[in-house]
């Protein structure tokens, strides 16, 4: 079976938030495949690379002295952010307040950490902060904003969310897992330099063009990460703050390689290309009478009918739907204008 199996081609993938790794990232992933940054005392080179990755992520997110690590993905980073908030708070009944469109990893976080998840509705695809204000109380440990939502690519009002978190002495976590490598080239207020953000998720293995697995968790202050540390008696190092134990150095090395190759000029160019593609697709869909949401970042959602979406899937297009039923196209780096032209041609055939 394995000899005949080929990995997924990306030429018709419009639904994924993963993409083709940058060539330097692929090469670095292969080279560091058998290293374990979970044991930094033994695997010192990859541990140094991880510090470099965190420095790059700090540059990208406006954080001068960043603390953090390369996680297995956005899910781990979000769980860990909630864990930090829960562990440092003084309550037996902790809750997290998040937008209704927060990624489902917060549902997992709430479940494994025994925290109540309270979700606030959105107005025009951004969280309604008045509704959030009604949900917070003295047991709120974390208030979450999403900078590039999974379904629509919209950015929540991060400064207002940070103010709200501060008002109840909770942490402010920003989930920029997908949007974080596009947002530096926009005029959104989303990062540590724009608001009193405490922790952030930003994933090199999405728009950052690193190989999977390379998520990112950042904290404004090193002491926040101390809330995660457990002792590791049988390792050469003394403690560990990741959720995973052994983890491949492939993600760490490829994250550094991708950011070294692309930050900032390559990512800027990618943002401009992907945004232009998203705007082009939105125009094409509107011209055909579809209601289109966005694009605010390079992600387009439109009200294509279920039979139409099914026909596109029959033709090999990987497209997904939002919870409300719109078809959604994520303009990742592998999504080119010529791909979108043939996608629209297939739509016209229908
Ligand atoms: C905003 C956001 N946060 C978190 C995640 C989870 O990331 P991962 O699948 O890498 O765990 C995603 C995945 O698409 C996402 O879009």
mmCIF file of C-alpha atoms and ligand atoms in Angstrom:
data_model
loop_
_atom_site.group_PDB
_atom_site.id
_atom_site.type_symbol
_atom_site.label_atom_id
_atom_site.label_comp_id
_atom_site.label_asym_id
_atom_site.label_seq_id
_atom_site.Cartn_x
_atom_site.Cartn_y
_atom_site.Cartn_z
ATOM 1 C CA UNK A 1 0.000 0.000 0.000
ATOM 2 C CA UNK A 2 2.635 2.509 1.095
ATOM 3 C CA UNK A 3 4.703 1.991 -2.067
ATOM 4 C CA UNK A 4 1.740 2.999 -4.210
ATOM 5 C CA UNK A 5 0.482 5.808 -1.968
ATOM 6 C CA UNK A 6 1.219 9.386 -2.981
ATOM 7 C CA UNK A 7 0.737 12.398 -0.716
ATOM 8 C CA UNK A 8 -2.104 14.791 -1.491
ATOM 9 C CA UNK A 9 -1.463 17.182 -4.398
ATOM 10 C CA UNK A 10 -2.390 20.794 -3.617
ATOM 11 C CA UNK A 11 -3.559 21.806 -7.087
ATOM 12 C CA UNK A 12 -7.283 21.615 -6.236
ATOM 13 C CA UNK A 13 -7.141 22.220 -2.492
ATOM 14 C CA UNK A 14 -9.128 25.336 -1.566
ATOM 15 C CA UNK A 15 -10.307 24.298 1.902
ATOM 16 C CA UNK A 16 -7.109 23.754 3.846
ATOM 17 C CA UNK A 17 -5.163 26.077 6.115
ATOM 18 C CA UNK A 18 -2.016 24.043 5.438
ATOM 19 C CA UNK A 19 0.059 24.619 2.339
ATOM 20 C CA UNK A 20 3.109 23.554 0.370
ATOM 21 C CA UNK A 21 6.176 24.154 2.566
ATOM 22 C CA UNK A 22 8.837 26.552 1.326
ATOM 23 C CA UNK A 23 11.708 24.504 -0.227
ATOM 24 C CA UNK A 24 14.110 25.583 2.540
ATOM 25 C CA UNK A 25 11.524 24.555 5.139
ATOM 26 C CA UNK A 26 11.117 21.118 3.557
ATOM 27 C CA UNK A 27 14.864 20.581 3.505
ATOM 28 C CA UNK A 28 15.279 21.689 7.127
ATOM 29 C CA UNK A 29 12.388 19.452 8.238
ATOM 30 C CA UNK A 30 14.057 16.399 6.716
ATOM 31 C CA UNK A 31 17.424 17.262 8.248
ATOM 32 C CA UNK A 32 16.044 17.700 11.776
ATOM 33 C CA UNK A 33 13.447 14.934 11.644
ATOM 34 C CA UNK A 34 15.136 12.788 14.290
ATOM 35 C CA UNK A 35 15.801 15.510 16.838
ATOM 36 C CA UNK A 36 13.673 16.131 19.939
ATOM 37 C CA UNK A 37 13.284 19.704 21.163
ATOM 38 C CA UNK A 38 11.297 18.230 24.070
ATOM 39 C CA UNK A 39 14.669 17.289 25.533
ATOM 40 C CA UNK A 40 16.696 20.471 24.999
ATOM 41 C CA UNK A 41 19.584 19.410 27.245
ATOM 42 C CA UNK A 42 20.360 16.531 24.879
ATOM 43 C CA UNK A 43 19.291 18.076 21.557
ATOM 44 C CA UNK A 44 20.990 21.436 21.967
ATOM 45 C CA UNK A 45 21.100 22.527 18.322
ATOM 46 C CA UNK A 46 17.390 22.232 17.798
ATOM 47 C CA UNK A 47 16.827 23.944 21.172
ATOM 48 C CA UNK A 48 18.883 26.900 19.880
ATOM 49 C CA UNK A 49 16.829 26.890 16.699
ATOM 50 C CA UNK A 50 13.646 26.999 18.733
ATOM 51 C CA UNK A 51 14.862 30.166 20.495
ATOM 52 C CA UNK A 52 15.529 31.608 17.034
ATOM 53 C CA UNK A 53 12.011 30.682 15.898
ATOM 54 C CA UNK A 54 10.526 32.460 18.921
ATOM 55 C CA UNK A 55 12.649 35.566 18.176
ATOM 56 C CA UNK A 56 11.263 35.635 14.618
ATOM 57 C CA UNK A 57 7.710 35.191 15.892
ATOM 58 C CA UNK A 58 8.314 38.056 18.326
ATOM 59 C CA UNK A 59 9.422 40.292 15.439
ATOM 60 C CA UNK A 60 6.313 39.415 13.482
ATOM 61 C CA UNK A 61 3.966 40.082 16.410
ATOM 62 C CA UNK A 62 5.492 43.277 17.840
ATOM 63 C CA UNK A 63 7.044 41.651 20.925
ATOM 64 C CA UNK A 64 10.570 42.800 21.796
ATOM 65 C CA UNK A 65 11.519 40.090 24.289
ATOM 66 C CA UNK A 66 9.317 37.147 23.376
ATOM 67 C CA UNK A 67 8.811 33.966 25.369
ATOM 68 C CA UNK A 68 7.227 30.924 23.779
ATOM 69 C CA UNK A 69 7.805 27.729 21.868
ATOM 70 C CA UNK A 70 7.012 25.879 18.657
ATOM 71 C CA UNK A 71 3.964 23.760 19.427
ATOM 72 C CA UNK A 72 2.384 20.891 17.529
ATOM 73 C CA UNK A 73 -0.148 23.352 16.116
ATOM 74 C CA UNK A 74 -2.735 25.966 16.927
ATOM 75 C CA UNK A 75 -4.733 23.518 19.006
ATOM 76 C CA UNK A 76 -1.895 22.908 21.449
ATOM 77 C CA UNK A 77 -1.075 26.625 21.615
ATOM 78 C CA UNK A 78 -4.693 27.529 22.420
ATOM 79 C CA UNK A 79 -4.994 24.792 25.046
ATOM 80 C CA UNK A 80 -1.768 25.972 26.651
ATOM 81 C CA UNK A 81 -2.882 29.599 26.673
ATOM 82 C CA UNK A 82 -6.058 28.626 28.528
ATOM 83 C CA UNK A 83 -3.955 26.456 30.858
ATOM 84 C CA UNK A 84 -1.701 29.405 31.719
ATOM 85 C CA UNK A 85 -4.734 31.554 32.449
ATOM 86 C CA UNK A 86 -6.389 28.884 34.586
ATOM 87 C CA UNK A 87 -3.237 28.066 36.548
ATOM 88 C CA UNK A 88 -2.423 31.632 37.489
ATOM 89 C CA UNK A 89 -5.959 32.611 38.517
ATOM 90 C CA UNK A 90 -7.343 32.334 41.997
ATOM 91 C CA UNK A 91 -10.716 30.692 41.413
ATOM 92 C CA UNK A 92 -12.269 27.229 41.772
ATOM 93 C CA UNK A 93 -14.760 27.911 39.012
ATOM 94 C CA UNK A 94 -12.810 29.368 36.066
ATOM 95 C CA UNK A 95 -14.397 30.490 32.812
ATOM 96 C CA UNK A 96 -13.067 31.643 29.449
ATOM 97 C CA UNK A 97 -14.957 34.162 27.331
ATOM 98 C CA UNK A 98 -14.452 33.771 23.585
ATOM 99 C CA UNK A 99 -16.187 34.704 20.338
ATOM 100 C CA UNK A 100 -18.738 32.236 18.998
ATOM 101 C CA UNK A 101 -16.445 31.835 15.977
ATOM 102 C CA UNK A 102 -13.406 30.842 18.090
ATOM 103 C CA UNK A 103 -11.753 27.693 16.762
ATOM 104 C CA UNK A 104 -13.038 24.390 18.148
ATOM 105 C CA UNK A 105 -9.724 23.896 19.927
ATOM 106 C CA UNK A 106 -11.157 26.122 22.684
ATOM 107 C CA UNK A 107 -13.916 23.554 23.195
ATOM 108 C CA UNK A 108 -11.197 20.944 23.662
ATOM 109 C CA UNK A 109 -9.285 23.278 25.994
ATOM 110 C CA UNK A 110 -12.356 23.839 28.141
ATOM 111 C CA UNK A 111 -13.035 20.121 28.285
ATOM 112 C CA UNK A 112 -9.549 18.932 29.238
ATOM 113 C CA UNK A 113 -8.876 21.812 31.622
ATOM 114 C CA UNK A 114 -12.241 21.803 33.417
ATOM 115 C CA UNK A 115 -12.945 25.407 32.442
ATOM 116 C CA UNK A 116 -16.330 26.765 31.393
ATOM 117 C CA UNK A 117 -16.344 28.193 27.844
ATOM 118 C CA UNK A 118 -18.703 31.155 27.389
ATOM 119 C CA UNK A 119 -19.188 32.288 23.809
ATOM 120 C CA UNK A 120 -20.236 35.751 22.706
ATOM 121 C CA UNK A 121 -22.136 36.351 19.455
ATOM 122 C CA UNK A 122 -20.722 38.207 16.460
ATOM 123 C CA UNK A 123 -22.026 41.278 14.699
ATOM 124 C CA UNK A 124 -20.948 41.413 11.059
ATOM 125 C CA UNK A 125 -18.517 38.516 11.622
ATOM 126 C CA UNK A 126 -16.628 40.221 14.475
ATOM 127 C CA UNK A 127 -17.269 39.483 18.127
ATOM 128 C CA UNK A 128 -19.734 41.812 19.802
ATOM 129 C CA UNK A 129 -17.734 43.240 22.711
ATOM 130 C CA UNK A 130 -20.866 44.453 24.540
ATOM 131 C CA UNK A 131 -22.037 40.854 24.634
ATOM 132 C CA UNK A 132 -18.567 39.797 25.817
ATOM 133 C CA UNK A 133 -18.730 42.384 28.606
ATOM 134 C CA UNK A 134 -21.953 40.782 29.835
ATOM 135 C CA UNK A 135 -20.296 37.371 30.019
ATOM 136 C CA UNK A 136 -17.158 38.235 31.993
ATOM 137 C CA UNK A 137 -17.132 38.102 35.805
ATOM 138 C CA UNK A 138 -14.685 37.635 38.686
ATOM 139 C CA UNK A 139 -14.121 33.992 37.655
ATOM 140 C CA UNK A 140 -13.099 34.871 34.095
ATOM 141 C CA UNK A 141 -9.478 33.814 33.607
ATOM 142 C CA UNK A 142 -9.066 34.567 29.899
ATOM 143 C CA UNK A 143 -10.758 36.646 27.217
ATOM 144 C CA UNK A 144 -10.052 35.519 23.664
ATOM 145 C CA UNK A 145 -9.941 37.456 20.407
ATOM 146 C CA UNK A 146 -9.475 35.899 16.978
ATOM 147 C CA UNK A 147 -7.239 37.636 14.448
ATOM 148 C CA UNK A 148 -8.243 35.899 11.263
ATOM 149 C CA UNK A 149 -11.240 33.682 11.956
ATOM 150 C CA UNK A 150 -11.217 30.150 10.588
ATOM 151 C CA UNK A 151 -14.486 30.466 8.707
ATOM 152 C CA UNK A 152 -14.409 34.058 7.391
ATOM 153 C CA UNK A 153 -10.908 35.432 7.977
ATOM 154 C CA UNK A 154 -12.243 38.390 9.994
ATOM 155 C CA UNK A 155 -10.352 40.137 12.785
ATOM 156 C CA UNK A 156 -11.959 40.828 16.172
ATOM 157 C CA UNK A 157 -11.489 44.241 17.877
ATOM 158 C CA UNK A 158 -8.388 43.189 19.809
ATOM 159 C CA UNK A 159 -7.715 46.457 21.756
ATOM 160 C CA UNK A 160 -11.284 46.470 23.145
ATOM 161 C CA UNK A 161 -10.981 42.786 24.064
ATOM 162 C CA UNK A 162 -7.654 43.432 25.825
ATOM 163 C CA UNK A 163 -9.241 46.313 27.794
ATOM 164 C CA UNK A 164 -12.109 44.068 28.811
ATOM 165 C CA UNK A 165 -9.700 41.339 29.966
ATOM 166 C CA UNK A 166 -7.756 43.861 32.004
ATOM 167 C CA UNK A 167 -10.935 45.163 33.638
ATOM 168 C CA UNK A 168 -11.580 41.741 35.236
ATOM 169 C CA UNK A 169 -7.895 40.888 35.791
ATOM 170 C CA UNK A 170 -8.035 38.116 33.195
ATOM 171 C CA UNK A 171 -5.463 37.332 30.516
ATOM 172 C CA UNK A 172 -6.041 38.408 26.919
ATOM 173 C CA UNK A 173 -5.239 35.685 24.385
ATOM 174 C CA UNK A 174 -5.207 36.365 20.639
ATOM 175 C CA UNK A 175 -5.632 33.459 18.249
ATOM 176 C CA UNK A 176 -3.733 34.493 15.124
ATOM 177 C CA UNK A 177 -2.981 30.880 14.181
ATOM 178 C CA UNK A 178 -3.947 31.463 10.561
ATOM 179 C CA UNK A 179 -3.934 35.255 10.186
ATOM 180 C CA UNK A 180 -0.638 35.980 11.918
ATOM 181 C CA UNK A 181 1.553 35.793 8.832
ATOM 182 C CA UNK A 182 -0.814 37.943 6.723
ATOM 183 C CA UNK A 183 -1.716 40.582 9.321
ATOM 184 C CA UNK A 184 1.671 42.386 9.537
ATOM 185 C CA UNK A 185 0.964 43.812 6.084
ATOM 186 C CA UNK A 186 -2.485 45.182 6.925
ATOM 187 C CA UNK A 187 -3.584 48.111 9.077
ATOM 188 C CA UNK A 188 -5.358 45.966 11.687
ATOM 189 C CA UNK A 189 -4.620 46.341 15.402
ATOM 190 C CA UNK A 190 -3.955 42.765 16.404
ATOM 191 C CA UNK A 191 -0.582 42.198 18.063
ATOM 192 C CA UNK A 192 1.397 42.747 21.292
ATOM 193 C CA UNK A 193 2.417 46.220 20.151
ATOM 194 C CA UNK A 194 -1.167 47.314 19.495
ATOM 195 C CA UNK A 195 -2.861 46.233 22.731
ATOM 196 C CA UNK A 196 -2.263 44.647 26.146
ATOM 197 C CA UNK A 197 -2.216 41.129 24.710
ATOM 198 C CA UNK A 198 -0.746 38.509 27.076
ATOM 199 C CA UNK A 199 -0.508 35.386 24.921
ATOM 200 C CA UNK A 200 -0.855 34.592 21.242
ATOM 201 C CA UNK A 201 -1.157 31.638 18.895
ATOM 202 C CA UNK A 202 0.578 32.069 15.531
ATOM 203 C CA UNK A 203 1.306 29.020 13.390
ATOM 204 C CA UNK A 204 4.297 28.765 11.062
ATOM 205 C CA UNK A 205 2.747 25.625 9.508
ATOM 206 C CA UNK A 206 -0.144 27.607 8.058
ATOM 207 C CA UNK A 207 0.550 30.852 6.153
ATOM 208 C CA UNK A 208 4.145 30.775 7.481
ATOM 209 C CA UNK A 209 4.916 27.982 4.959
ATOM 210 C CA UNK A 210 6.752 25.715 7.411
ATOM 211 C CA UNK A 211 6.249 21.956 7.371
ATOM 212 C CA UNK A 212 3.692 20.430 9.737
ATOM 213 C CA UNK A 213 3.992 20.275 12.780
ATOM 214 C CA UNK A 214 4.923 23.869 13.587
ATOM 215 C CA UNK A 215 2.456 25.878 15.641
ATOM 216 C CA UNK A 216 3.472 28.772 17.845
ATOM 217 C CA UNK A 217 2.649 29.938 21.364
ATOM 218 C CA UNK A 218 3.956 33.334 22.465
ATOM 219 C CA UNK A 219 3.740 35.059 25.842
ATOM 220 C CA UNK A 220 4.459 38.671 26.648
ATOM 221 C CA UNK A 221 6.255 37.673 29.798
ATOM 222 C CA UNK A 222 8.415 34.644 30.549
ATOM 223 C CA UNK A 223 6.732 34.261 33.957
ATOM 224 C CA UNK A 224 3.457 33.344 32.224
ATOM 225 C CA UNK A 225 5.102 30.245 30.778
ATOM 226 C CA UNK A 226 6.376 29.258 34.225
ATOM 227 C CA UNK A 227 2.754 28.421 35.033
ATOM 228 C CA UNK A 228 3.107 25.497 32.594
ATOM 229 C CA UNK A 229 6.373 24.002 33.787
ATOM 230 C CA UNK A 230 6.561 20.499 35.230
ATOM 231 C CA UNK A 231 9.737 18.890 36.567
ATOM 232 C CA UNK A 232 11.488 16.362 34.338
ATOM 233 C CA UNK A 233 13.719 14.290 36.633
ATOM 234 C CA UNK A 234 15.088 11.844 34.055
ATOM 235 C CA UNK A 235 15.952 14.340 31.290
ATOM 236 C CA UNK A 236 19.136 16.363 30.994
ATOM 237 C CA UNK A 237 17.023 19.511 31.344
ATOM 238 C CA UNK A 238 15.075 20.158 34.559
ATOM 239 C CA UNK A 239 11.587 21.095 33.442
ATOM 240 C CA UNK A 240 9.219 21.078 30.468
ATOM 241 C CA UNK A 241 6.380 23.413 29.621
ATOM 242 C CA UNK A 242 5.020 21.916 26.398
ATOM 243 C CA UNK A 243 1.898 19.760 26.324
ATOM 244 C CA UNK A 244 3.567 17.146 24.166
ATOM 245 C CA UNK A 245 6.663 15.359 25.489
ATOM 246 C CA UNK A 246 8.838 14.056 22.690
ATOM 247 C CA UNK A 247 8.217 16.105 19.548
ATOM 248 C CA UNK A 248 9.915 16.212 16.192
ATOM 249 C CA UNK A 249 12.518 18.914 15.567
ATOM 250 C CA UNK A 250 11.294 18.966 11.952
ATOM 251 C CA UNK A 251 8.678 21.602 12.749
ATOM 252 C CA UNK A 252 11.109 23.780 14.693
ATOM 253 C CA UNK A 253 13.842 23.712 12.029
ATOM 254 C CA UNK A 254 11.431 24.214 9.167
ATOM 255 C CA UNK A 255 9.792 27.161 10.957
ATOM 256 C CA UNK A 256 13.187 28.865 11.247
ATOM 257 C CA UNK A 257 14.033 28.087 7.616
ATOM 258 C CA UNK A 258 10.711 29.453 6.357
ATOM 259 C CA UNK A 259 10.905 32.644 8.415
ATOM 260 C CA UNK A 260 14.591 33.178 7.558
ATOM 261 C CA UNK A 261 13.690 32.897 3.857
ATOM 262 C CA UNK A 262 10.456 34.889 3.854
ATOM 263 C CA UNK A 263 10.303 37.435 6.684
ATOM 264 C CA UNK A 264 9.440 40.129 5.828
ATOM 265 C CA UNK A 265 9.667 40.630 2.049
ATOM 266 C CA UNK A 266 8.516 37.158 0.985
ATOM 267 C CA UNK A 267 5.541 37.171 3.342
ATOM 268 C CA UNK A 268 4.575 40.665 2.207
ATOM 269 C CA UNK A 269 4.621 39.563 -1.406
ATOM 270 C CA UNK A 270 2.579 36.489 -0.496
ATOM 271 C CA UNK A 271 0.006 38.601 1.317
ATOM 272 C CA UNK A 272 -0.342 40.916 -1.682
ATOM 273 C CA UNK A 273 -0.696 38.032 -4.131
ATOM 274 C CA UNK A 274 -3.141 36.072 -1.964
ATOM 275 C CA UNK A 275 -5.228 39.139 -1.150
ATOM 276 C CA UNK A 276 -5.435 40.072 -4.840
ATOM 277 C CA UNK A 277 -6.522 36.495 -5.606
ATOM 278 C CA UNK A 278 -9.192 36.603 -2.906
ATOM 279 C CA UNK A 279 -10.501 39.947 -4.191
ATOM 280 C CA UNK A 280 -10.561 38.617 -7.737
ATOM 281 C CA UNK A 281 -12.514 35.522 -6.675
ATOM 282 C CA UNK A 282 -14.948 37.625 -4.625
ATOM 283 C CA UNK A 283 -15.619 39.808 -7.688
ATOM 284 C CA UNK A 284 -16.143 36.794 -9.922
ATOM 285 C CA UNK A 285 -18.619 35.261 -7.480
ATOM 286 C CA UNK A 286 -20.488 38.546 -6.943
ATOM 287 C CA UNK A 287 -20.724 39.051 -10.701
ATOM 288 C CA UNK A 288 -22.452 35.658 -10.872
ATOM 289 C CA UNK A 289 -25.046 36.753 -8.326
ATOM 290 C CA UNK A 290 -23.637 35.135 -5.193
ATOM 291 C CA UNK A 291 -23.606 36.831 -1.803
ATOM 292 C CA UNK A 292 -19.972 37.061 -0.764
ATOM 293 C CA UNK A 293 -18.523 37.613 2.732
ATOM 294 C CA UNK A 294 -15.212 39.422 2.734
ATOM 295 C CA UNK A 295 -12.471 39.179 1.941
ATOM 296 C CA UNK A 296 -10.954 40.938 4.927
ATOM 297 C CA UNK A 297 -7.929 38.648 4.792
ATOM 298 C CA UNK A 298 -7.340 36.173 1.936
ATOM 299 C CA UNK A 299 -10.419 34.015 2.592
ATOM 300 C CA UNK A 300 -13.690 34.159 0.666
ATOM 301 C CA UNK A 301 -17.049 32.725 1.744
ATOM 302 C CA UNK A 302 -20.043 32.733 -0.604
ATOM 303 C CA UNK A 303 -23.579 31.367 -0.650
ATOM 304 C CA UNK A 304 -23.097 28.623 -3.242
ATOM 305 C CA UNK A 305 -25.833 26.020 -3.110
ATOM 306 C CA UNK A 306 -25.177 22.574 -1.666
ATOM 307 C CA UNK A 307 -25.630 20.819 -5.087
ATOM 308 C CA UNK A 308 -23.213 23.300 -6.656
ATOM 309 C CA UNK A 309 -20.606 22.688 -3.943
ATOM 310 C CA UNK A 310 -21.130 18.927 -4.257
ATOM 311 C CA UNK A 311 -20.566 19.156 -8.034
ATOM 312 C CA UNK A 312 -17.316 21.062 -7.473
ATOM 313 C CA UNK A 313 -16.214 18.363 -5.053
ATOM 314 C CA UNK A 314 -17.103 15.731 -7.675
ATOM 315 C CA UNK A 315 -14.756 17.567 -10.020
ATOM 316 C CA UNK A 316 -11.945 17.167 -7.526
ATOM 317 C CA UNK A 317 -12.066 20.551 -5.813
ATOM 318 C CA UNK A 318 -11.515 20.396 -2.077
ATOM 319 C CA UNK A 319 -13.905 23.033 -0.750
ATOM 320 C CA UNK A 320 -15.504 23.225 2.675
ATOM 321 C CA UNK A 321 -18.527 24.918 4.176
ATOM 322 C CA UNK A 322 -18.959 27.347 7.051
ATOM 323 C CA UNK A 323 -21.263 26.437 9.942
ATOM 324 C CA UNK A 324 -23.881 28.716 8.323
ATOM 325 C CA UNK A 325 -23.561 26.815 5.036
ATOM 326 C CA UNK A 326 -21.490 29.128 2.817
ATOM 327 C CA UNK A 327 -18.788 27.636 0.635
ATOM 328 C CA UNK A 328 -15.368 28.810 1.795
ATOM 329 C CA UNK A 329 -12.146 29.243 -0.179
ATOM 330 C CA UNK A 330 -8.947 29.811 1.784
ATOM 331 C CA UNK A 331 -6.387 31.637 -0.359
ATOM 332 C CA UNK A 332 -3.264 29.929 0.936
ATOM 333 C CA UNK A 333 0.138 30.402 -0.749
ATOM 334 C CA UNK A 334 -0.426 27.372 -3.029
ATOM 335 C CA UNK A 335 -3.701 28.857 -4.350
ATOM 336 C CA UNK A 336 -2.786 30.635 -7.583
ATOM 337 C CA UNK A 337 -4.815 32.801 -9.946
ATOM 338 C CA UNK A 338 -4.776 30.079 -12.598
ATOM 339 C CA UNK A 339 -6.203 27.579 -10.074
ATOM 340 C CA UNK A 340 -8.970 30.035 -9.277
ATOM 341 C CA UNK A 341 -9.625 30.636 -12.995
ATOM 342 C CA UNK A 342 -10.211 26.945 -13.578
ATOM 343 C CA UNK A 343 -12.337 26.773 -10.425
ATOM 344 C CA UNK A 344 -14.547 29.589 -11.753
ATOM 345 C CA UNK A 345 -14.677 27.882 -15.164
ATOM 346 C CA UNK A 346 -16.021 24.751 -13.443
ATOM 347 C CA UNK A 347 -18.574 26.894 -11.642
ATOM 348 C CA UNK A 348 -19.709 28.334 -14.969
ATOM 349 C CA UNK A 349 -20.090 24.869 -16.389
ATOM 350 C CA UNK A 350 -22.550 24.112 -13.613
HETATM 351 C C1 LIG B 1 -7.855 30.401 14.082
HETATM 352 C C2 LIG B 1 -7.387 28.988 14.296
HETATM 353 N N1 LIG B 1 -6.945 28.611 15.502
HETATM 354 C C3 LIG B 1 -6.496 27.370 15.753
HETATM 355 C C4 LIG B 1 -6.487 26.409 14.760
HETATM 356 C C5 LIG B 1 -6.007 25.010 15.077
HETATM 357 O O1 LIG B 1 -4.776 24.781 14.492
HETATM 358 P P1 LIG B 1 -4.196 23.308 14.304
HETATM 359 O O2 LIG B 1 -5.116 22.632 13.348
HETATM 360 O O3 LIG B 1 -2.817 23.573 13.763
HETATM 361 O O4 LIG B 1 -4.171 22.655 15.627
HETATM 362 C C6 LIG B 1 -6.938 26.744 13.479
HETATM 363 C C7 LIG B 1 -6.955 25.750 12.405
HETATM 364 O O5 LIG B 1 -7.395 25.963 11.325
HETATM 365 C C8 LIG B 1 -7.408 28.069 13.244
HETATM 366 O O6 LIG B 1 -7.882 28.450 12.049
#
